[in-house]
Amino acid sequence: MITYLEGVVRAIGPDSLTIVTAGVGREAFVVPALAARARLGAELSIHTFLVVREDSLTLFGFDSADERSVFATLQTISGVGPKLALAVLSVLGPDDLRRAVADADEAALTRVPGIGKKVAARLMLELGSRLDRLPAPGSGTASAPGAAPAVDEVVGALVGLGWKEAAAREAVEATRSAEPSAGVPQLLKATLRALGGQR
């Protein structure tokens, strides 16, 4: 699992960057503000989240571990995929999102393209407690082994592969309990083995 990239920027799109590390260029989709700050030929470090699909692997990049963790948590909400999660962060950012959810600010949430009143209500209902479980920004624990974002990342990958969020989370938590030292790749593989073909 690719969780961090450091290298030279070789291409910049409106919402993507290509970063070359050890001679290999990797494209990551990012919020427009991050793409706008990047400079061709300059060194850049980003936190990343790999979205696994049956026919693709898509990398998303972020300024901070907190932003990456919020992106992972957003995808645990029914109806929110990686593109919509990135759109939320593009419009609001982690801190404004936390405020909008805490204040039940539907108007702020529906400013995000693709979020209507129903999805906004779901975010306000389900997201608050999940955001509260994330490490505080700057705590340095967002990508530590065993941290909640690792579980959320694996759950997000399983949801992308077709499993229901509740079933995926239950399986991941059970696997984490059995293998507490497992990293994200090992946790994903072990959970897939446990789930088998049942969706």
mmCIF file of N, CA and C in Angstrom, residues 14-153:
data_model
loop_
_atom_site.group_PDB
_atom_site.id
_atom_site.type_symbol
_atom_site.label_atom_id
_atom_site.label_comp_id
_atom_site.label_asym_id
_atom_site.label_seq_id
_atom_site.Cartn_x
_atom_site.Cartn_y
_atom_site.Cartn_z
ATOM 1 N N PRO A 14 -5.173 20.009 -13.419
ATOM 2 C CA PRO A 14 -6.052 20.796 -12.548
ATOM 3 C C PRO A 14 -6.303 20.116 -11.203
ATOM 4 N N ASP A 15 -6.342 18.776 -11.220
ATOM 5 C CA ASP A 15 -6.599 18.038 -9.977
ATOM 6 C C ASP A 15 -5.725 16.794 -9.869
ATOM 7 N N SER A 16 -4.531 16.871 -10.431
ATOM 8 C CA SER A 16 -3.632 15.710 -10.361
ATOM 9 C C SER A 16 -2.180 16.150 -10.441
ATOM 10 N N LEU A 17 -1.311 15.298 -9.904
ATOM 11 C CA LEU A 17 0.134 15.507 -9.968
ATOM 12 C C LEU A 17 0.795 14.193 -10.342
ATOM 13 N N THR A 18 1.872 14.279 -11.118
ATOM 14 C CA THR A 18 2.713 13.112 -11.358
ATOM 15 C C THR A 18 4.046 13.361 -10.676
ATOM 16 N N ILE A 19 4.392 12.483 -9.753
ATOM 17 C CA ILE A 19 5.620 12.617 -8.976
ATOM 18 C C ILE A 19 6.533 11.443 -9.291
ATOM 19 N N VAL A 20 7.784 11.753 -9.621
ATOM 20 C CA VAL A 20 8.758 10.717 -9.966
ATOM 21 C C VAL A 20 9.586 10.369 -8.736
ATOM 22 N N THR A 21 9.557 9.094 -8.379
ATOM 23 C CA THR A 21 10.339 8.564 -7.264
ATOM 24 C C THR A 21 11.116 7.355 -7.754
ATOM 25 N N ALA A 22 12.431 7.389 -7.607
ATOM 26 C CA ALA A 22 13.289 6.273 -8.038
ATOM 27 C C ALA A 22 13.029 5.908 -9.497
ATOM 28 N N GLY A 23 12.837 6.927 -10.319
ATOM 29 C CA GLY A 23 12.666 6.700 -11.751
ATOM 30 C C GLY A 23 11.278 6.291 -12.183
ATOM 31 N N VAL A 24 10.356 6.178 -11.241
ATOM 32 C CA VAL A 24 8.982 5.767 -11.555
ATOM 33 C C VAL A 24 8.037 6.930 -11.289
ATOM 34 N N GLY A 25 7.225 7.277 -12.295
ATOM 35 C CA GLY A 25 6.253 8.349 -12.140
ATOM 36 C C GLY A 25 4.915 7.812 -11.665
ATOM 37 N N ARG A 26 4.388 8.405 -10.618
ATOM 38 C CA ARG A 26 3.088 7.984 -10.087
ATOM 39 C C ARG A 26 2.129 9.168 -10.112
ATOM 40 N N GLU A 27 0.956 8.953 -10.695
ATOM 41 C CA GLU A 27 -0.058 10.002 -10.737
ATOM 42 C C GLU A 27 -0.947 9.903 -9.509
ATOM 43 N N ALA A 28 -1.182 11.046 -8.881
ATOM 44 C CA ALA A 28 -2.080 11.102 -7.729
ATOM 45 C C ALA A 28 -3.097 12.211 -7.952
ATOM 46 N N PHE A 29 -4.351 11.910 -7.693
ATOM 47 C CA PHE A 29 -5.387 12.937 -7.761
ATOM 48 C C PHE A 29 -5.378 13.717 -6.453
ATOM 49 N N VAL A 30 -5.458 15.038 -6.568
ATOM 50 C CA VAL A 30 -5.309 15.913 -5.405
ATOM 51 C C VAL A 30 -6.365 17.013 -5.451
ATOM 52 N N VAL A 31 -6.491 17.745 -4.347
ATOM 53 C CA VAL A 31 -7.382 18.904 -4.352
ATOM 54 C C VAL A 31 -6.744 19.981 -5.230
ATOM 55 N N PRO A 32 -7.550 20.810 -5.909
ATOM 56 C CA PRO A 32 -6.991 21.826 -6.811
ATOM 57 C C PRO A 32 -5.993 22.761 -6.141
ATOM 58 N N ALA A 33 -6.196 23.071 -4.854
ATOM 59 C CA ALA A 33 -5.274 23.975 -4.161
ATOM 60 C C ALA A 33 -3.869 23.394 -4.090
ATOM 61 N N LEU A 34 -3.764 22.089 -3.879
ATOM 62 C CA LEU A 34 -2.452 21.442 -3.833
ATOM 63 C C LEU A 34 -1.817 21.424 -5.215
ATOM 64 N N ALA A 35 -2.605 21.146 -6.237
ATOM 65 C CA ALA A 35 -2.080 21.155 -7.607
ATOM 66 C C ALA A 35 -1.583 22.549 -7.982
ATOM 67 N N ALA A 36 -2.296 23.584 -7.536
ATOM 68 C CA ALA A 36 -1.923 24.958 -7.873
ATOM 69 C C ALA A 36 -0.612 25.370 -7.215
ATOM 70 N N ARG A 37 -0.314 24.802 -6.045
ATOM 71 C CA ARG A 37 0.924 25.155 -5.338
ATOM 72 C C ARG A 37 2.141 24.403 -5.858
ATOM 73 N N ALA A 38 1.914 23.288 -6.524
ATOM 74 C CA ALA A 38 3.035 22.466 -6.999
ATOM 75 C C ALA A 38 3.777 23.179 -8.127
ATOM 76 N N ARG A 39 5.064 22.888 -8.259
ATOM 77 C CA ARG A 39 5.890 23.486 -9.306
ATOM 78 C C ARG A 39 6.644 22.386 -10.042
ATOM 79 N N LEU A 40 6.631 22.453 -11.360
ATOM 80 C CA LEU A 40 7.349 21.461 -12.161
ATOM 81 C C LEU A 40 8.826 21.455 -11.805
ATOM 82 N N GLY A 41 9.389 20.277 -11.632
ATOM 83 C CA GLY A 41 10.803 20.139 -11.322
ATOM 84 C C GLY A 41 11.148 20.312 -9.861
ATOM 85 N N ALA A 42 10.165 20.670 -9.041
ATOM 86 C CA ALA A 42 10.421 20.879 -7.613
ATOM 87 C C ALA A 42 10.164 19.595 -6.831
ATOM 88 N N GLU A 43 10.838 19.476 -5.692
ATOM 89 C CA GLU A 43 10.596 18.348 -4.793
ATOM 90 C C GLU A 43 9.256 18.545 -4.082
ATOM 91 N N LEU A 44 8.539 17.456 -3.900
ATOM 92 C CA LEU A 44 7.254 17.528 -3.208
ATOM 93 C C LEU A 44 7.013 16.235 -2.443
ATOM 94 N N SER A 45 6.474 16.368 -1.241
ATOM 95 C CA SER A 45 6.103 15.205 -0.431
ATOM 96 C C SER A 45 4.607 15.262 -0.168
ATOM 97 N N ILE A 46 3.919 14.149 -0.370
ATOM 98 C CA ILE A 46 2.488 14.096 -0.100
ATOM 99 C C ILE A 46 2.127 12.786 0.602
ATOM 100 N N HIS A 47 1.095 12.843 1.408
ATOM 101 C CA HIS A 47 0.499 11.633 1.970
ATOM 102 C C HIS A 47 -0.459 11.081 0.926
ATOM 103 N N THR A 48 -0.549 9.768 0.820
ATOM 104 C CA THR A 48 -1.365 9.184 -0.243
ATOM 105 C C THR A 48 -2.289 8.091 0.282
ATOM 106 N N PHE A 49 -3.329 7.837 -0.501
ATOM 107 C CA PHE A 49 -4.316 6.796 -0.195
ATOM 108 C C PHE A 49 -4.585 6.048 -1.488
ATOM 109 N N LEU A 50 -4.403 4.745 -1.472
ATOM 110 C CA LEU A 50 -4.606 3.921 -2.662
ATOM 111 C C LEU A 50 -6.009 3.318 -2.635
ATOM 112 N N VAL A 51 -6.792 3.627 -3.667
ATOM 113 C CA VAL A 51 -8.145 3.073 -3.791
ATOM 114 C C VAL A 51 -8.083 1.854 -4.699
ATOM 115 N N VAL A 52 -8.498 0.723 -4.164
ATOM 116 C CA VAL A 52 -8.416 -0.552 -4.873
ATOM 117 C C VAL A 52 -9.769 -0.883 -5.495
ATOM 118 N N ARG A 53 -9.772 -1.123 -6.788
ATOM 119 C CA ARG A 53 -10.954 -1.603 -7.493
ATOM 120 C C ARG A 53 -10.576 -2.884 -8.228
ATOM 121 N N GLU A 54 -11.575 -3.621 -8.684
ATOM 122 C CA GLU A 54 -11.288 -4.880 -9.369
ATOM 123 C C GLU A 54 -10.478 -4.654 -10.637
ATOM 124 N N ASP A 55 -10.678 -3.487 -11.287
ATOM 125 C CA ASP A 55 -10.006 -3.242 -12.562
ATOM 126 C C ASP A 55 -9.060 -2.053 -12.532
ATOM 127 N N SER A 56 -8.789 -1.496 -11.351
ATOM 128 C CA SER A 56 -7.918 -0.322 -11.307
ATOM 129 C C SER A 56 -7.349 -0.097 -9.912
ATOM 130 N N LEU A 57 -6.234 0.626 -9.883
ATOM 131 C CA LEU A 57 -5.636 1.124 -8.652
ATOM 132 C C LEU A 57 -5.479 2.628 -8.840
ATOM 133 N N THR A 58 -6.112 3.424 -7.987
ATOM 134 C CA THR A 58 -6.084 4.876 -8.136
ATOM 135 C C THR A 58 -5.503 5.501 -6.884
ATOM 136 N N LEU A 59 -4.531 6.401 -7.085
ATOM 137 C CA LEU A 59 -3.834 7.031 -5.972
ATOM 138 C C LEU A 59 -4.367 8.449 -5.762
ATOM 139 N N PHE A 60 -4.612 8.797 -4.511
ATOM 140 C CA PHE A 60 -5.040 10.143 -4.142
ATOM 141 C C PHE A 60 -3.992 10.734 -3.203
ATOM 142 N N GLY A 61 -3.696 12.023 -3.366
ATOM 143 C CA GLY A 61 -2.636 12.656 -2.592
ATOM 144 C C GLY A 61 -3.138 13.802 -1.729
ATOM 145 N N PHE A 62 -2.442 14.022 -0.590
ATOM 146 C CA PHE A 62 -2.912 14.997 0.393
ATOM 147 C C PHE A 62 -1.744 15.735 1.038
ATOM 148 N N ASP A 63 -2.055 16.946 1.516
ATOM 149 C CA ASP A 63 -1.071 17.775 2.199
ATOM 150 C C ASP A 63 -0.633 17.185 3.529
ATOM 151 N N SER A 64 -1.550 16.532 4.228
ATOM 152 C CA SER A 64 -1.265 16.099 5.598
ATOM 153 C C SER A 64 -1.860 14.728 5.875
ATOM 154 N N ALA A 65 -1.368 14.109 6.929
ATOM 155 C CA ALA A 65 -1.919 12.828 7.361
ATOM 156 C C ALA A 65 -3.359 12.994 7.832
ATOM 157 N N ASP A 66 -3.670 14.146 8.424
ATOM 158 C CA ASP A 66 -5.038 14.396 8.873
ATOM 159 C C ASP A 66 -5.996 14.435 7.686
ATOM 160 N N GLU A 67 -5.608 15.133 6.626
ATOM 161 C CA GLU A 67 -6.455 15.219 5.433
ATOM 162 C C GLU A 67 -6.677 13.830 4.842
ATOM 163 N N ARG A 68 -5.624 13.039 4.822
ATOM 164 C CA ARG A 68 -5.722 11.668 4.310
ATOM 165 C C ARG A 68 -6.669 10.834 5.172
ATOM 166 N N SER A 69 -6.588 10.980 6.480
ATOM 167 C CA SER A 69 -7.448 10.228 7.387
ATOM 168 C C SER A 69 -8.912 10.618 7.220
ATOM 169 N N VAL A 70 -9.164 11.912 7.040
ATOM 170 C CA VAL A 70 -10.536 12.373 6.819
ATOM 171 C C VAL A 70 -11.069 11.817 5.499
ATOM 172 N N PHE A 71 -10.221 11.793 4.476
ATOM 173 C CA PHE A 71 -10.602 11.211 3.176
ATOM 174 C C PHE A 71 -11.017 9.749 3.357
ATOM 175 N N ALA A 72 -10.237 8.991 4.113
ATOM 176 C CA ALA A 72 -10.559 7.582 4.355
ATOM 177 C C ALA A 72 -11.865 7.444 5.125
ATOM 178 N N THR A 73 -12.059 8.298 6.120
ATOM 179 C CA THR A 73 -13.262 8.225 6.937
ATOM 180 C C THR A 73 -14.507 8.582 6.134
ATOM 181 N N LEU A 74 -14.403 9.569 5.254
ATOM 182 C CA LEU A 74 -15.540 9.957 4.417
ATOM 183 C C LEU A 74 -16.063 8.772 3.610
ATOM 184 N N GLN A 75 -15.154 7.926 3.154
ATOM 185 C CA GLN A 75 -15.565 6.809 2.307
ATOM 186 C C GLN A 75 -16.282 5.697 3.076
ATOM 187 N N THR A 76 -16.288 5.781 4.387
ATOM 188 C CA THR A 76 -17.041 4.793 5.161
ATOM 189 C C THR A 76 -18.528 5.147 5.221
ATOM 190 N N ILE A 77 -18.891 6.332 4.720
ATOM 191 C CA ILE A 77 -20.288 6.754 4.692
ATOM 192 C C ILE A 77 -20.936 6.245 3.414
ATOM 193 N N SER A 78 -22.095 5.628 3.542
ATOM 194 C CA SER A 78 -22.805 5.092 2.380
ATOM 195 C C SER A 78 -23.067 6.188 1.354
ATOM 196 N N GLY A 79 -22.728 5.909 0.102
ATOM 197 C CA GLY A 79 -22.951 6.867 -0.974
ATOM 198 C C GLY A 79 -21.789 7.798 -1.232
ATOM 199 N N VAL A 80 -20.729 7.708 -0.434
ATOM 200 C CA VAL A 80 -19.557 8.573 -0.619
ATOM 201 C C VAL A 80 -18.384 7.732 -1.108
ATOM 202 N N GLY A 81 -17.996 7.946 -2.355
ATOM 203 C CA GLY A 81 -16.836 7.274 -2.923
ATOM 204 C C GLY A 81 -15.635 8.195 -2.906
ATOM 205 N N PRO A 82 -14.519 7.756 -3.476
ATOM 206 C CA PRO A 82 -13.298 8.564 -3.419
ATOM 207 C C PRO A 82 -13.403 9.908 -4.132
ATOM 208 N N LYS A 83 -14.108 9.953 -5.270
ATOM 209 C CA LYS A 83 -14.220 11.224 -5.997
ATOM 210 C C LYS A 83 -15.023 12.245 -5.199
ATOM 211 N N LEU A 84 -16.107 11.791 -4.591
ATOM 212 C CA LEU A 84 -16.909 12.710 -3.785
ATOM 213 C C LEU A 84 -16.166 13.109 -2.512
ATOM 214 N N ALA A 85 -15.431 12.167 -1.925
ATOM 215 C CA ALA A 85 -14.633 12.484 -0.733
ATOM 216 C C ALA A 85 -13.597 13.557 -1.055
ATOM 217 N N LEU A 86 -12.968 13.444 -2.228
ATOM 218 C CA LEU A 86 -11.982 14.454 -2.628
ATOM 219 C C LEU A 86 -12.666 15.792 -2.888
ATOM 220 N N ALA A 87 -13.863 15.757 -3.458
ATOM 221 C CA ALA A 87 -14.605 16.996 -3.695
ATOM 222 C C ALA A 87 -14.925 17.701 -2.380
ATOM 223 N N VAL A 88 -15.274 16.923 -1.356
ATOM 224 C CA VAL A 88 -15.549 17.501 -0.037
ATOM 225 C C VAL A 88 -14.318 18.232 0.487
ATOM 226 N N LEU A 89 -13.168 17.590 0.384
ATOM 227 C CA LEU A 89 -11.932 18.208 0.875
ATOM 228 C C LEU A 89 -11.507 19.380 0.008
ATOM 229 N N SER A 90 -11.861 19.352 -1.269
ATOM 230 C CA SER A 90 -11.532 20.464 -2.162
ATOM 231 C C SER A 90 -12.302 21.721 -1.773
ATOM 232 N N VAL A 91 -13.546 21.544 -1.353
ATOM 233 C CA VAL A 91 -14.400 22.687 -1.028
ATOM 234 C C VAL A 91 -14.252 23.118 0.429
ATOM 235 N N LEU A 92 -14.183 22.149 1.343
ATOM 236 C CA LEU A 92 -14.226 22.470 2.769
ATOM 237 C C LEU A 92 -12.894 22.323 3.491
ATOM 238 N N GLY A 93 -12.157 21.248 3.209
ATOM 239 C CA GLY A 93 -10.970 20.960 4.002
ATOM 240 C C GLY A 93 -11.370 20.302 5.314
ATOM 241 N N PRO A 94 -10.419 19.654 5.996
ATOM 242 C CA PRO A 94 -10.750 18.906 7.215
ATOM 243 C C PRO A 94 -11.376 19.744 8.330
ATOM 244 N N ASP A 95 -10.814 20.920 8.609
ATOM 245 C CA ASP A 95 -11.312 21.713 9.736
ATOM 246 C C ASP A 95 -12.714 22.249 9.477
ATOM 247 N N ASP A 96 -12.948 22.789 8.262
ATOM 248 C CA ASP A 96 -14.281 23.299 7.933
ATOM 249 C C ASP A 96 -15.304 22.168 7.895
ATOM 250 N N LEU A 97 -14.877 20.980 7.457
ATOM 251 C CA LEU A 97 -15.784 19.834 7.456
ATOM 252 C C LEU A 97 -16.183 19.475 8.881
ATOM 253 N N ARG A 98 -15.220 19.442 9.780
ATOM 254 C CA ARG A 98 -15.527 19.142 11.185
ATOM 255 C C ARG A 98 -16.522 20.160 11.750
ATOM 256 N N ARG A 99 -16.299 21.447 11.426
ATOM 257 C CA ARG A 99 -17.210 22.477 11.928
ATOM 258 C C ARG A 99 -18.606 22.302 11.347
ATOM 259 N N ALA A 100 -18.665 22.023 10.035
ATOM 260 C CA ALA A 100 -19.967 21.870 9.375
ATOM 261 C C ALA A 100 -20.752 20.710 9.970
ATOM 262 N N VAL A 101 -20.066 19.613 10.252
ATOM 263 C CA VAL A 101 -20.735 18.445 10.834
ATOM 264 C C VAL A 101 -21.159 18.740 12.274
ATOM 265 N N ALA A 102 -20.268 19.350 13.047
ATOM 266 C CA ALA A 102 -20.576 19.653 14.451
ATOM 267 C C ALA A 102 -21.737 20.634 14.576
ATOM 268 N N ASP A 103 -21.803 21.601 13.639
ATOM 269 C CA ASP A 103 -22.850 22.628 13.680
ATOM 270 C C ASP A 103 -24.095 22.240 12.891
ATOM 271 N N ALA A 104 -24.086 21.027 12.302
ATOM 272 C CA ALA A 104 -25.205 20.595 11.440
ATOM 273 C C ALA A 104 -25.473 21.635 10.360
ATOM 274 N N ASP A 105 -24.399 22.103 9.731
ATOM 275 C CA ASP A 105 -24.482 23.165 8.719
ATOM 276 C C ASP A 105 -24.734 22.545 7.346
ATOM 277 N N GLU A 106 -25.999 22.319 7.056
ATOM 278 C CA GLU A 106 -26.360 21.694 5.784
ATOM 279 C C GLU A 106 -25.934 22.546 4.597
ATOM 280 N N ALA A 107 -26.045 23.866 4.725
ATOM 281 C CA ALA A 107 -25.698 24.760 3.619
ATOM 282 C C ALA A 107 -24.234 24.615 3.227
ATOM 283 N N ALA A 108 -23.351 24.478 4.222
ATOM 284 C CA ALA A 108 -21.925 24.314 3.923
ATOM 285 C C ALA A 108 -21.676 23.002 3.202
ATOM 286 N N LEU A 109 -22.323 21.933 3.656
ATOM 287 C CA LEU A 109 -22.105 20.619 3.048
ATOM 288 C C LEU A 109 -22.642 20.553 1.627
ATOM 289 N N THR A 110 -23.787 21.188 1.377
ATOM 290 C CA THR A 110 -24.379 21.117 0.037
ATOM 291 C C THR A 110 -23.692 22.049 -0.953
ATOM 292 N N ARG A 111 -22.709 22.814 -0.502
ATOM 293 C CA ARG A 111 -21.878 23.572 -1.453
ATOM 294 C C ARG A 111 -20.988 22.643 -2.262
ATOM 295 N N VAL A 112 -20.759 21.455 -1.755
ATOM 296 C CA VAL A 112 -19.902 20.486 -2.445
ATOM 297 C C VAL A 112 -20.672 19.892 -3.625
ATOM 298 N N PRO A 113 -20.124 19.970 -4.837
ATOM 299 C CA PRO A 113 -20.798 19.356 -5.989
ATOM 300 C C PRO A 113 -21.023 17.864 -5.752
ATOM 301 N N GLY A 114 -22.255 17.422 -5.957
ATOM 302 C CA GLY A 114 -22.564 16.009 -5.757
ATOM 303 C C GLY A 114 -23.198 15.697 -4.421
ATOM 304 N N ILE A 115 -23.233 16.676 -3.516
ATOM 305 C CA ILE A 115 -23.870 16.461 -2.213
ATOM 306 C C ILE A 115 -25.184 17.227 -2.155
ATOM 307 N N GLY A 116 -26.280 16.474 -2.064
ATOM 308 C CA GLY A 116 -27.596 17.060 -1.876
ATOM 309 C C GLY A 116 -28.006 16.957 -0.420
ATOM 310 N N LYS A 117 -29.273 17.247 -0.163
ATOM 311 C CA LYS A 117 -29.743 17.262 1.223
ATOM 312 C C LYS A 117 -29.677 15.884 1.876
ATOM 313 N N LYS A 118 -29.956 14.830 1.102
ATOM 314 C CA LYS A 118 -29.951 13.483 1.682
ATOM 315 C C LYS A 118 -28.553 13.064 2.115
ATOM 316 N N VAL A 119 -27.573 13.293 1.238
ATOM 317 C CA VAL A 119 -26.198 12.923 1.590
ATOM 318 C C VAL A 119 -25.695 13.809 2.723
ATOM 319 N N ALA A 120 -26.046 15.098 2.688
ATOM 320 C CA ALA A 120 -25.636 16.006 3.762
ATOM 321 C C ALA A 120 -26.189 15.528 5.102
ATOM 322 N N ALA A 121 -27.448 15.098 5.104
ATOM 323 C CA ALA A 121 -28.047 14.596 6.347
ATOM 324 C C ALA A 121 -27.323 13.353 6.837
ATOM 325 N N ARG A 122 -26.941 12.492 5.900
ATOM 326 C CA ARG A 122 -26.224 11.273 6.272
ATOM 327 C C ARG A 122 -24.859 11.617 6.859
ATOM 328 N N LEU A 123 -24.185 12.592 6.260
ATOM 329 C CA LEU A 123 -22.880 13.011 6.777
ATOM 330 C C LEU A 123 -23.016 13.560 8.189
ATOM 331 N N MET A 124 -24.019 14.409 8.406
ATOM 332 C CA MET A 124 -24.199 14.998 9.735
ATOM 333 C C MET A 124 -24.543 13.936 10.772
ATOM 334 N N LEU A 125 -25.295 12.916 10.353
ATOM 335 C CA LEU A 125 -25.720 11.869 11.279
ATOM 336 C C LEU A 125 -24.595 10.896 11.613
ATOM 337 N N GLU A 126 -23.841 10.485 10.582
ATOM 338 C CA GLU A 126 -22.893 9.382 10.743
ATOM 339 C C GLU A 126 -21.435 9.812 10.911
ATOM 340 N N LEU A 127 -21.106 11.005 10.415
ATOM 341 C CA LEU A 127 -19.686 11.355 10.327
ATOM 342 C C LEU A 127 -19.110 11.893 11.625
ATOM 343 N N GLY A 128 -19.941 12.559 12.422
ATOM 344 C CA GLY A 128 -19.415 13.227 13.607
ATOM 345 C C GLY A 128 -18.616 12.323 14.518
ATOM 346 N N SER A 129 -19.194 11.187 14.908
ATOM 347 C CA SER A 129 -18.503 10.290 15.839
ATOM 348 C C SER A 129 -17.252 9.694 15.212
ATOM 349 N N ARG A 130 -17.277 9.493 13.900
ATOM 350 C CA ARG A 130 -16.105 8.905 13.231
ATOM 351 C C ARG A 130 -14.965 9.921 13.145
ATOM 352 N N LEU A 131 -15.308 11.177 12.898
ATOM 353 C CA LEU A 131 -14.266 12.204 12.885
ATOM 354 C C LEU A 131 -13.695 12.394 14.278
ATOM 355 N N ASP A 132 -14.533 12.259 15.301
ATOM 356 C CA ASP A 132 -14.056 12.417 16.681
ATOM 357 C C ASP A 132 -13.024 11.364 17.051
ATOM 358 N N ARG A 133 -13.087 10.191 16.396
ATOM 359 C CA ARG A 133 -12.147 9.112 16.722
ATOM 360 C C ARG A 133 -10.785 9.309 16.060
ATOM 361 N N LEU A 134 -10.699 10.241 15.097
ATOM 362 C CA LEU A 134 -9.418 10.452 14.419
ATOM 363 C C LEU A 134 -8.450 11.179 15.342
ATOM 364 N N PRO A 135 -7.134 10.923 15.193
ATOM 365 C CA PRO A 135 -6.149 11.673 15.967
ATOM 366 C C PRO A 135 -6.241 13.153 15.644
ATOM 367 N N ALA A 136 -5.934 13.990 16.609
ATOM 368 C CA ALA A 136 -5.953 15.425 16.367
ATOM 369 C C ALA A 136 -4.903 15.792 15.335
ATOM 370 N N PRO A 137 -5.178 16.827 14.497
ATOM 371 C CA PRO A 137 -4.183 17.255 13.517
ATOM 372 C C PRO A 137 -2.857 17.566 14.196
ATOM 373 N N GLY A 138 -1.767 17.068 13.586
ATOM 374 C CA GLY A 138 -0.444 17.324 14.122
ATOM 375 C C GLY A 138 -0.016 16.368 15.204
ATOM 376 N N SER A 139 -0.881 15.396 15.536
ATOM 377 C CA SER A 139 -0.515 14.467 16.609
ATOM 378 C C SER A 139 0.515 13.457 16.172
ATOM 379 N N GLY A 140 0.648 13.273 14.851
ATOM 380 C CA GLY A 140 1.641 12.351 14.320
ATOM 381 C C GLY A 140 1.233 10.906 14.410
ATOM 382 N N THR A 141 -0.028 10.632 14.768
ATOM 383 C CA THR A 141 -0.447 9.247 14.935
ATOM 384 C C THR A 141 -1.356 8.767 13.822
ATOM 385 N N ALA A 142 -1.616 9.607 12.825
ATOM 386 C CA ALA A 142 -2.618 9.246 11.823
ATOM 387 C C ALA A 142 -2.243 8.016 11.038
ATOM 388 N N SER A 143 -0.968 7.805 10.742
ATOM 389 C CA SER A 143 -0.616 6.627 9.981
ATOM 390 C C SER A 143 0.159 5.603 10.777
ATOM 391 N N ALA A 144 0.048 5.688 12.099
ATOM 392 C CA ALA A 144 0.743 4.713 12.927
ATOM 393 C C ALA A 144 0.101 3.351 12.788
ATOM 394 N N PRO A 145 0.905 2.275 12.863
ATOM 395 C CA PRO A 145 0.341 0.941 12.782
ATOM 396 C C PRO A 145 -0.729 0.753 13.848
ATOM 397 N N GLY A 146 -1.879 0.169 13.452
ATOM 398 C CA GLY A 146 -2.953 -0.089 14.382
ATOM 399 C C GLY A 146 -3.892 1.075 14.588
ATOM 400 N N ALA A 147 -3.591 2.254 13.991
ATOM 401 C CA ALA A 147 -4.468 3.397 14.167
ATOM 402 C C ALA A 147 -5.756 3.191 13.396
ATOM 403 N N ALA A 148 -6.832 3.900 13.831
ATOM 404 C CA ALA A 148 -8.142 3.756 13.189
ATOM 405 C C ALA A 148 -8.101 4.013 11.691
ATOM 406 N N PRO A 149 -7.324 5.011 11.177
ATOM 407 C CA PRO A 149 -7.307 5.223 9.734
ATOM 408 C C PRO A 149 -6.882 4.001 8.935
ATOM 409 N N ALA A 150 -6.030 3.140 9.496
ATOM 410 C CA ALA A 150 -5.644 1.922 8.778
ATOM 411 C C ALA A 150 -6.853 1.025 8.585
ATOM 412 N N VAL A 151 -7.664 0.898 9.623
ATOM 413 C CA VAL A 151 -8.893 0.114 9.519
ATOM 414 C C VAL A 151 -9.826 0.758 8.510
ATOM 415 N N ASP A 152 -9.965 2.094 8.591
ATOM 416 C CA ASP A 152 -10.849 2.802 7.663
ATOM 417 C C ASP A 152 -10.390 2.637 6.222
ATOM 418 N N GLU A 153 -9.071 2.637 6.010
ATOM 419 C CA GLU A 153 -8.553 2.478 4.653
ATOM 420 C C GLU A 153 -8.914 1.111 4.091
#
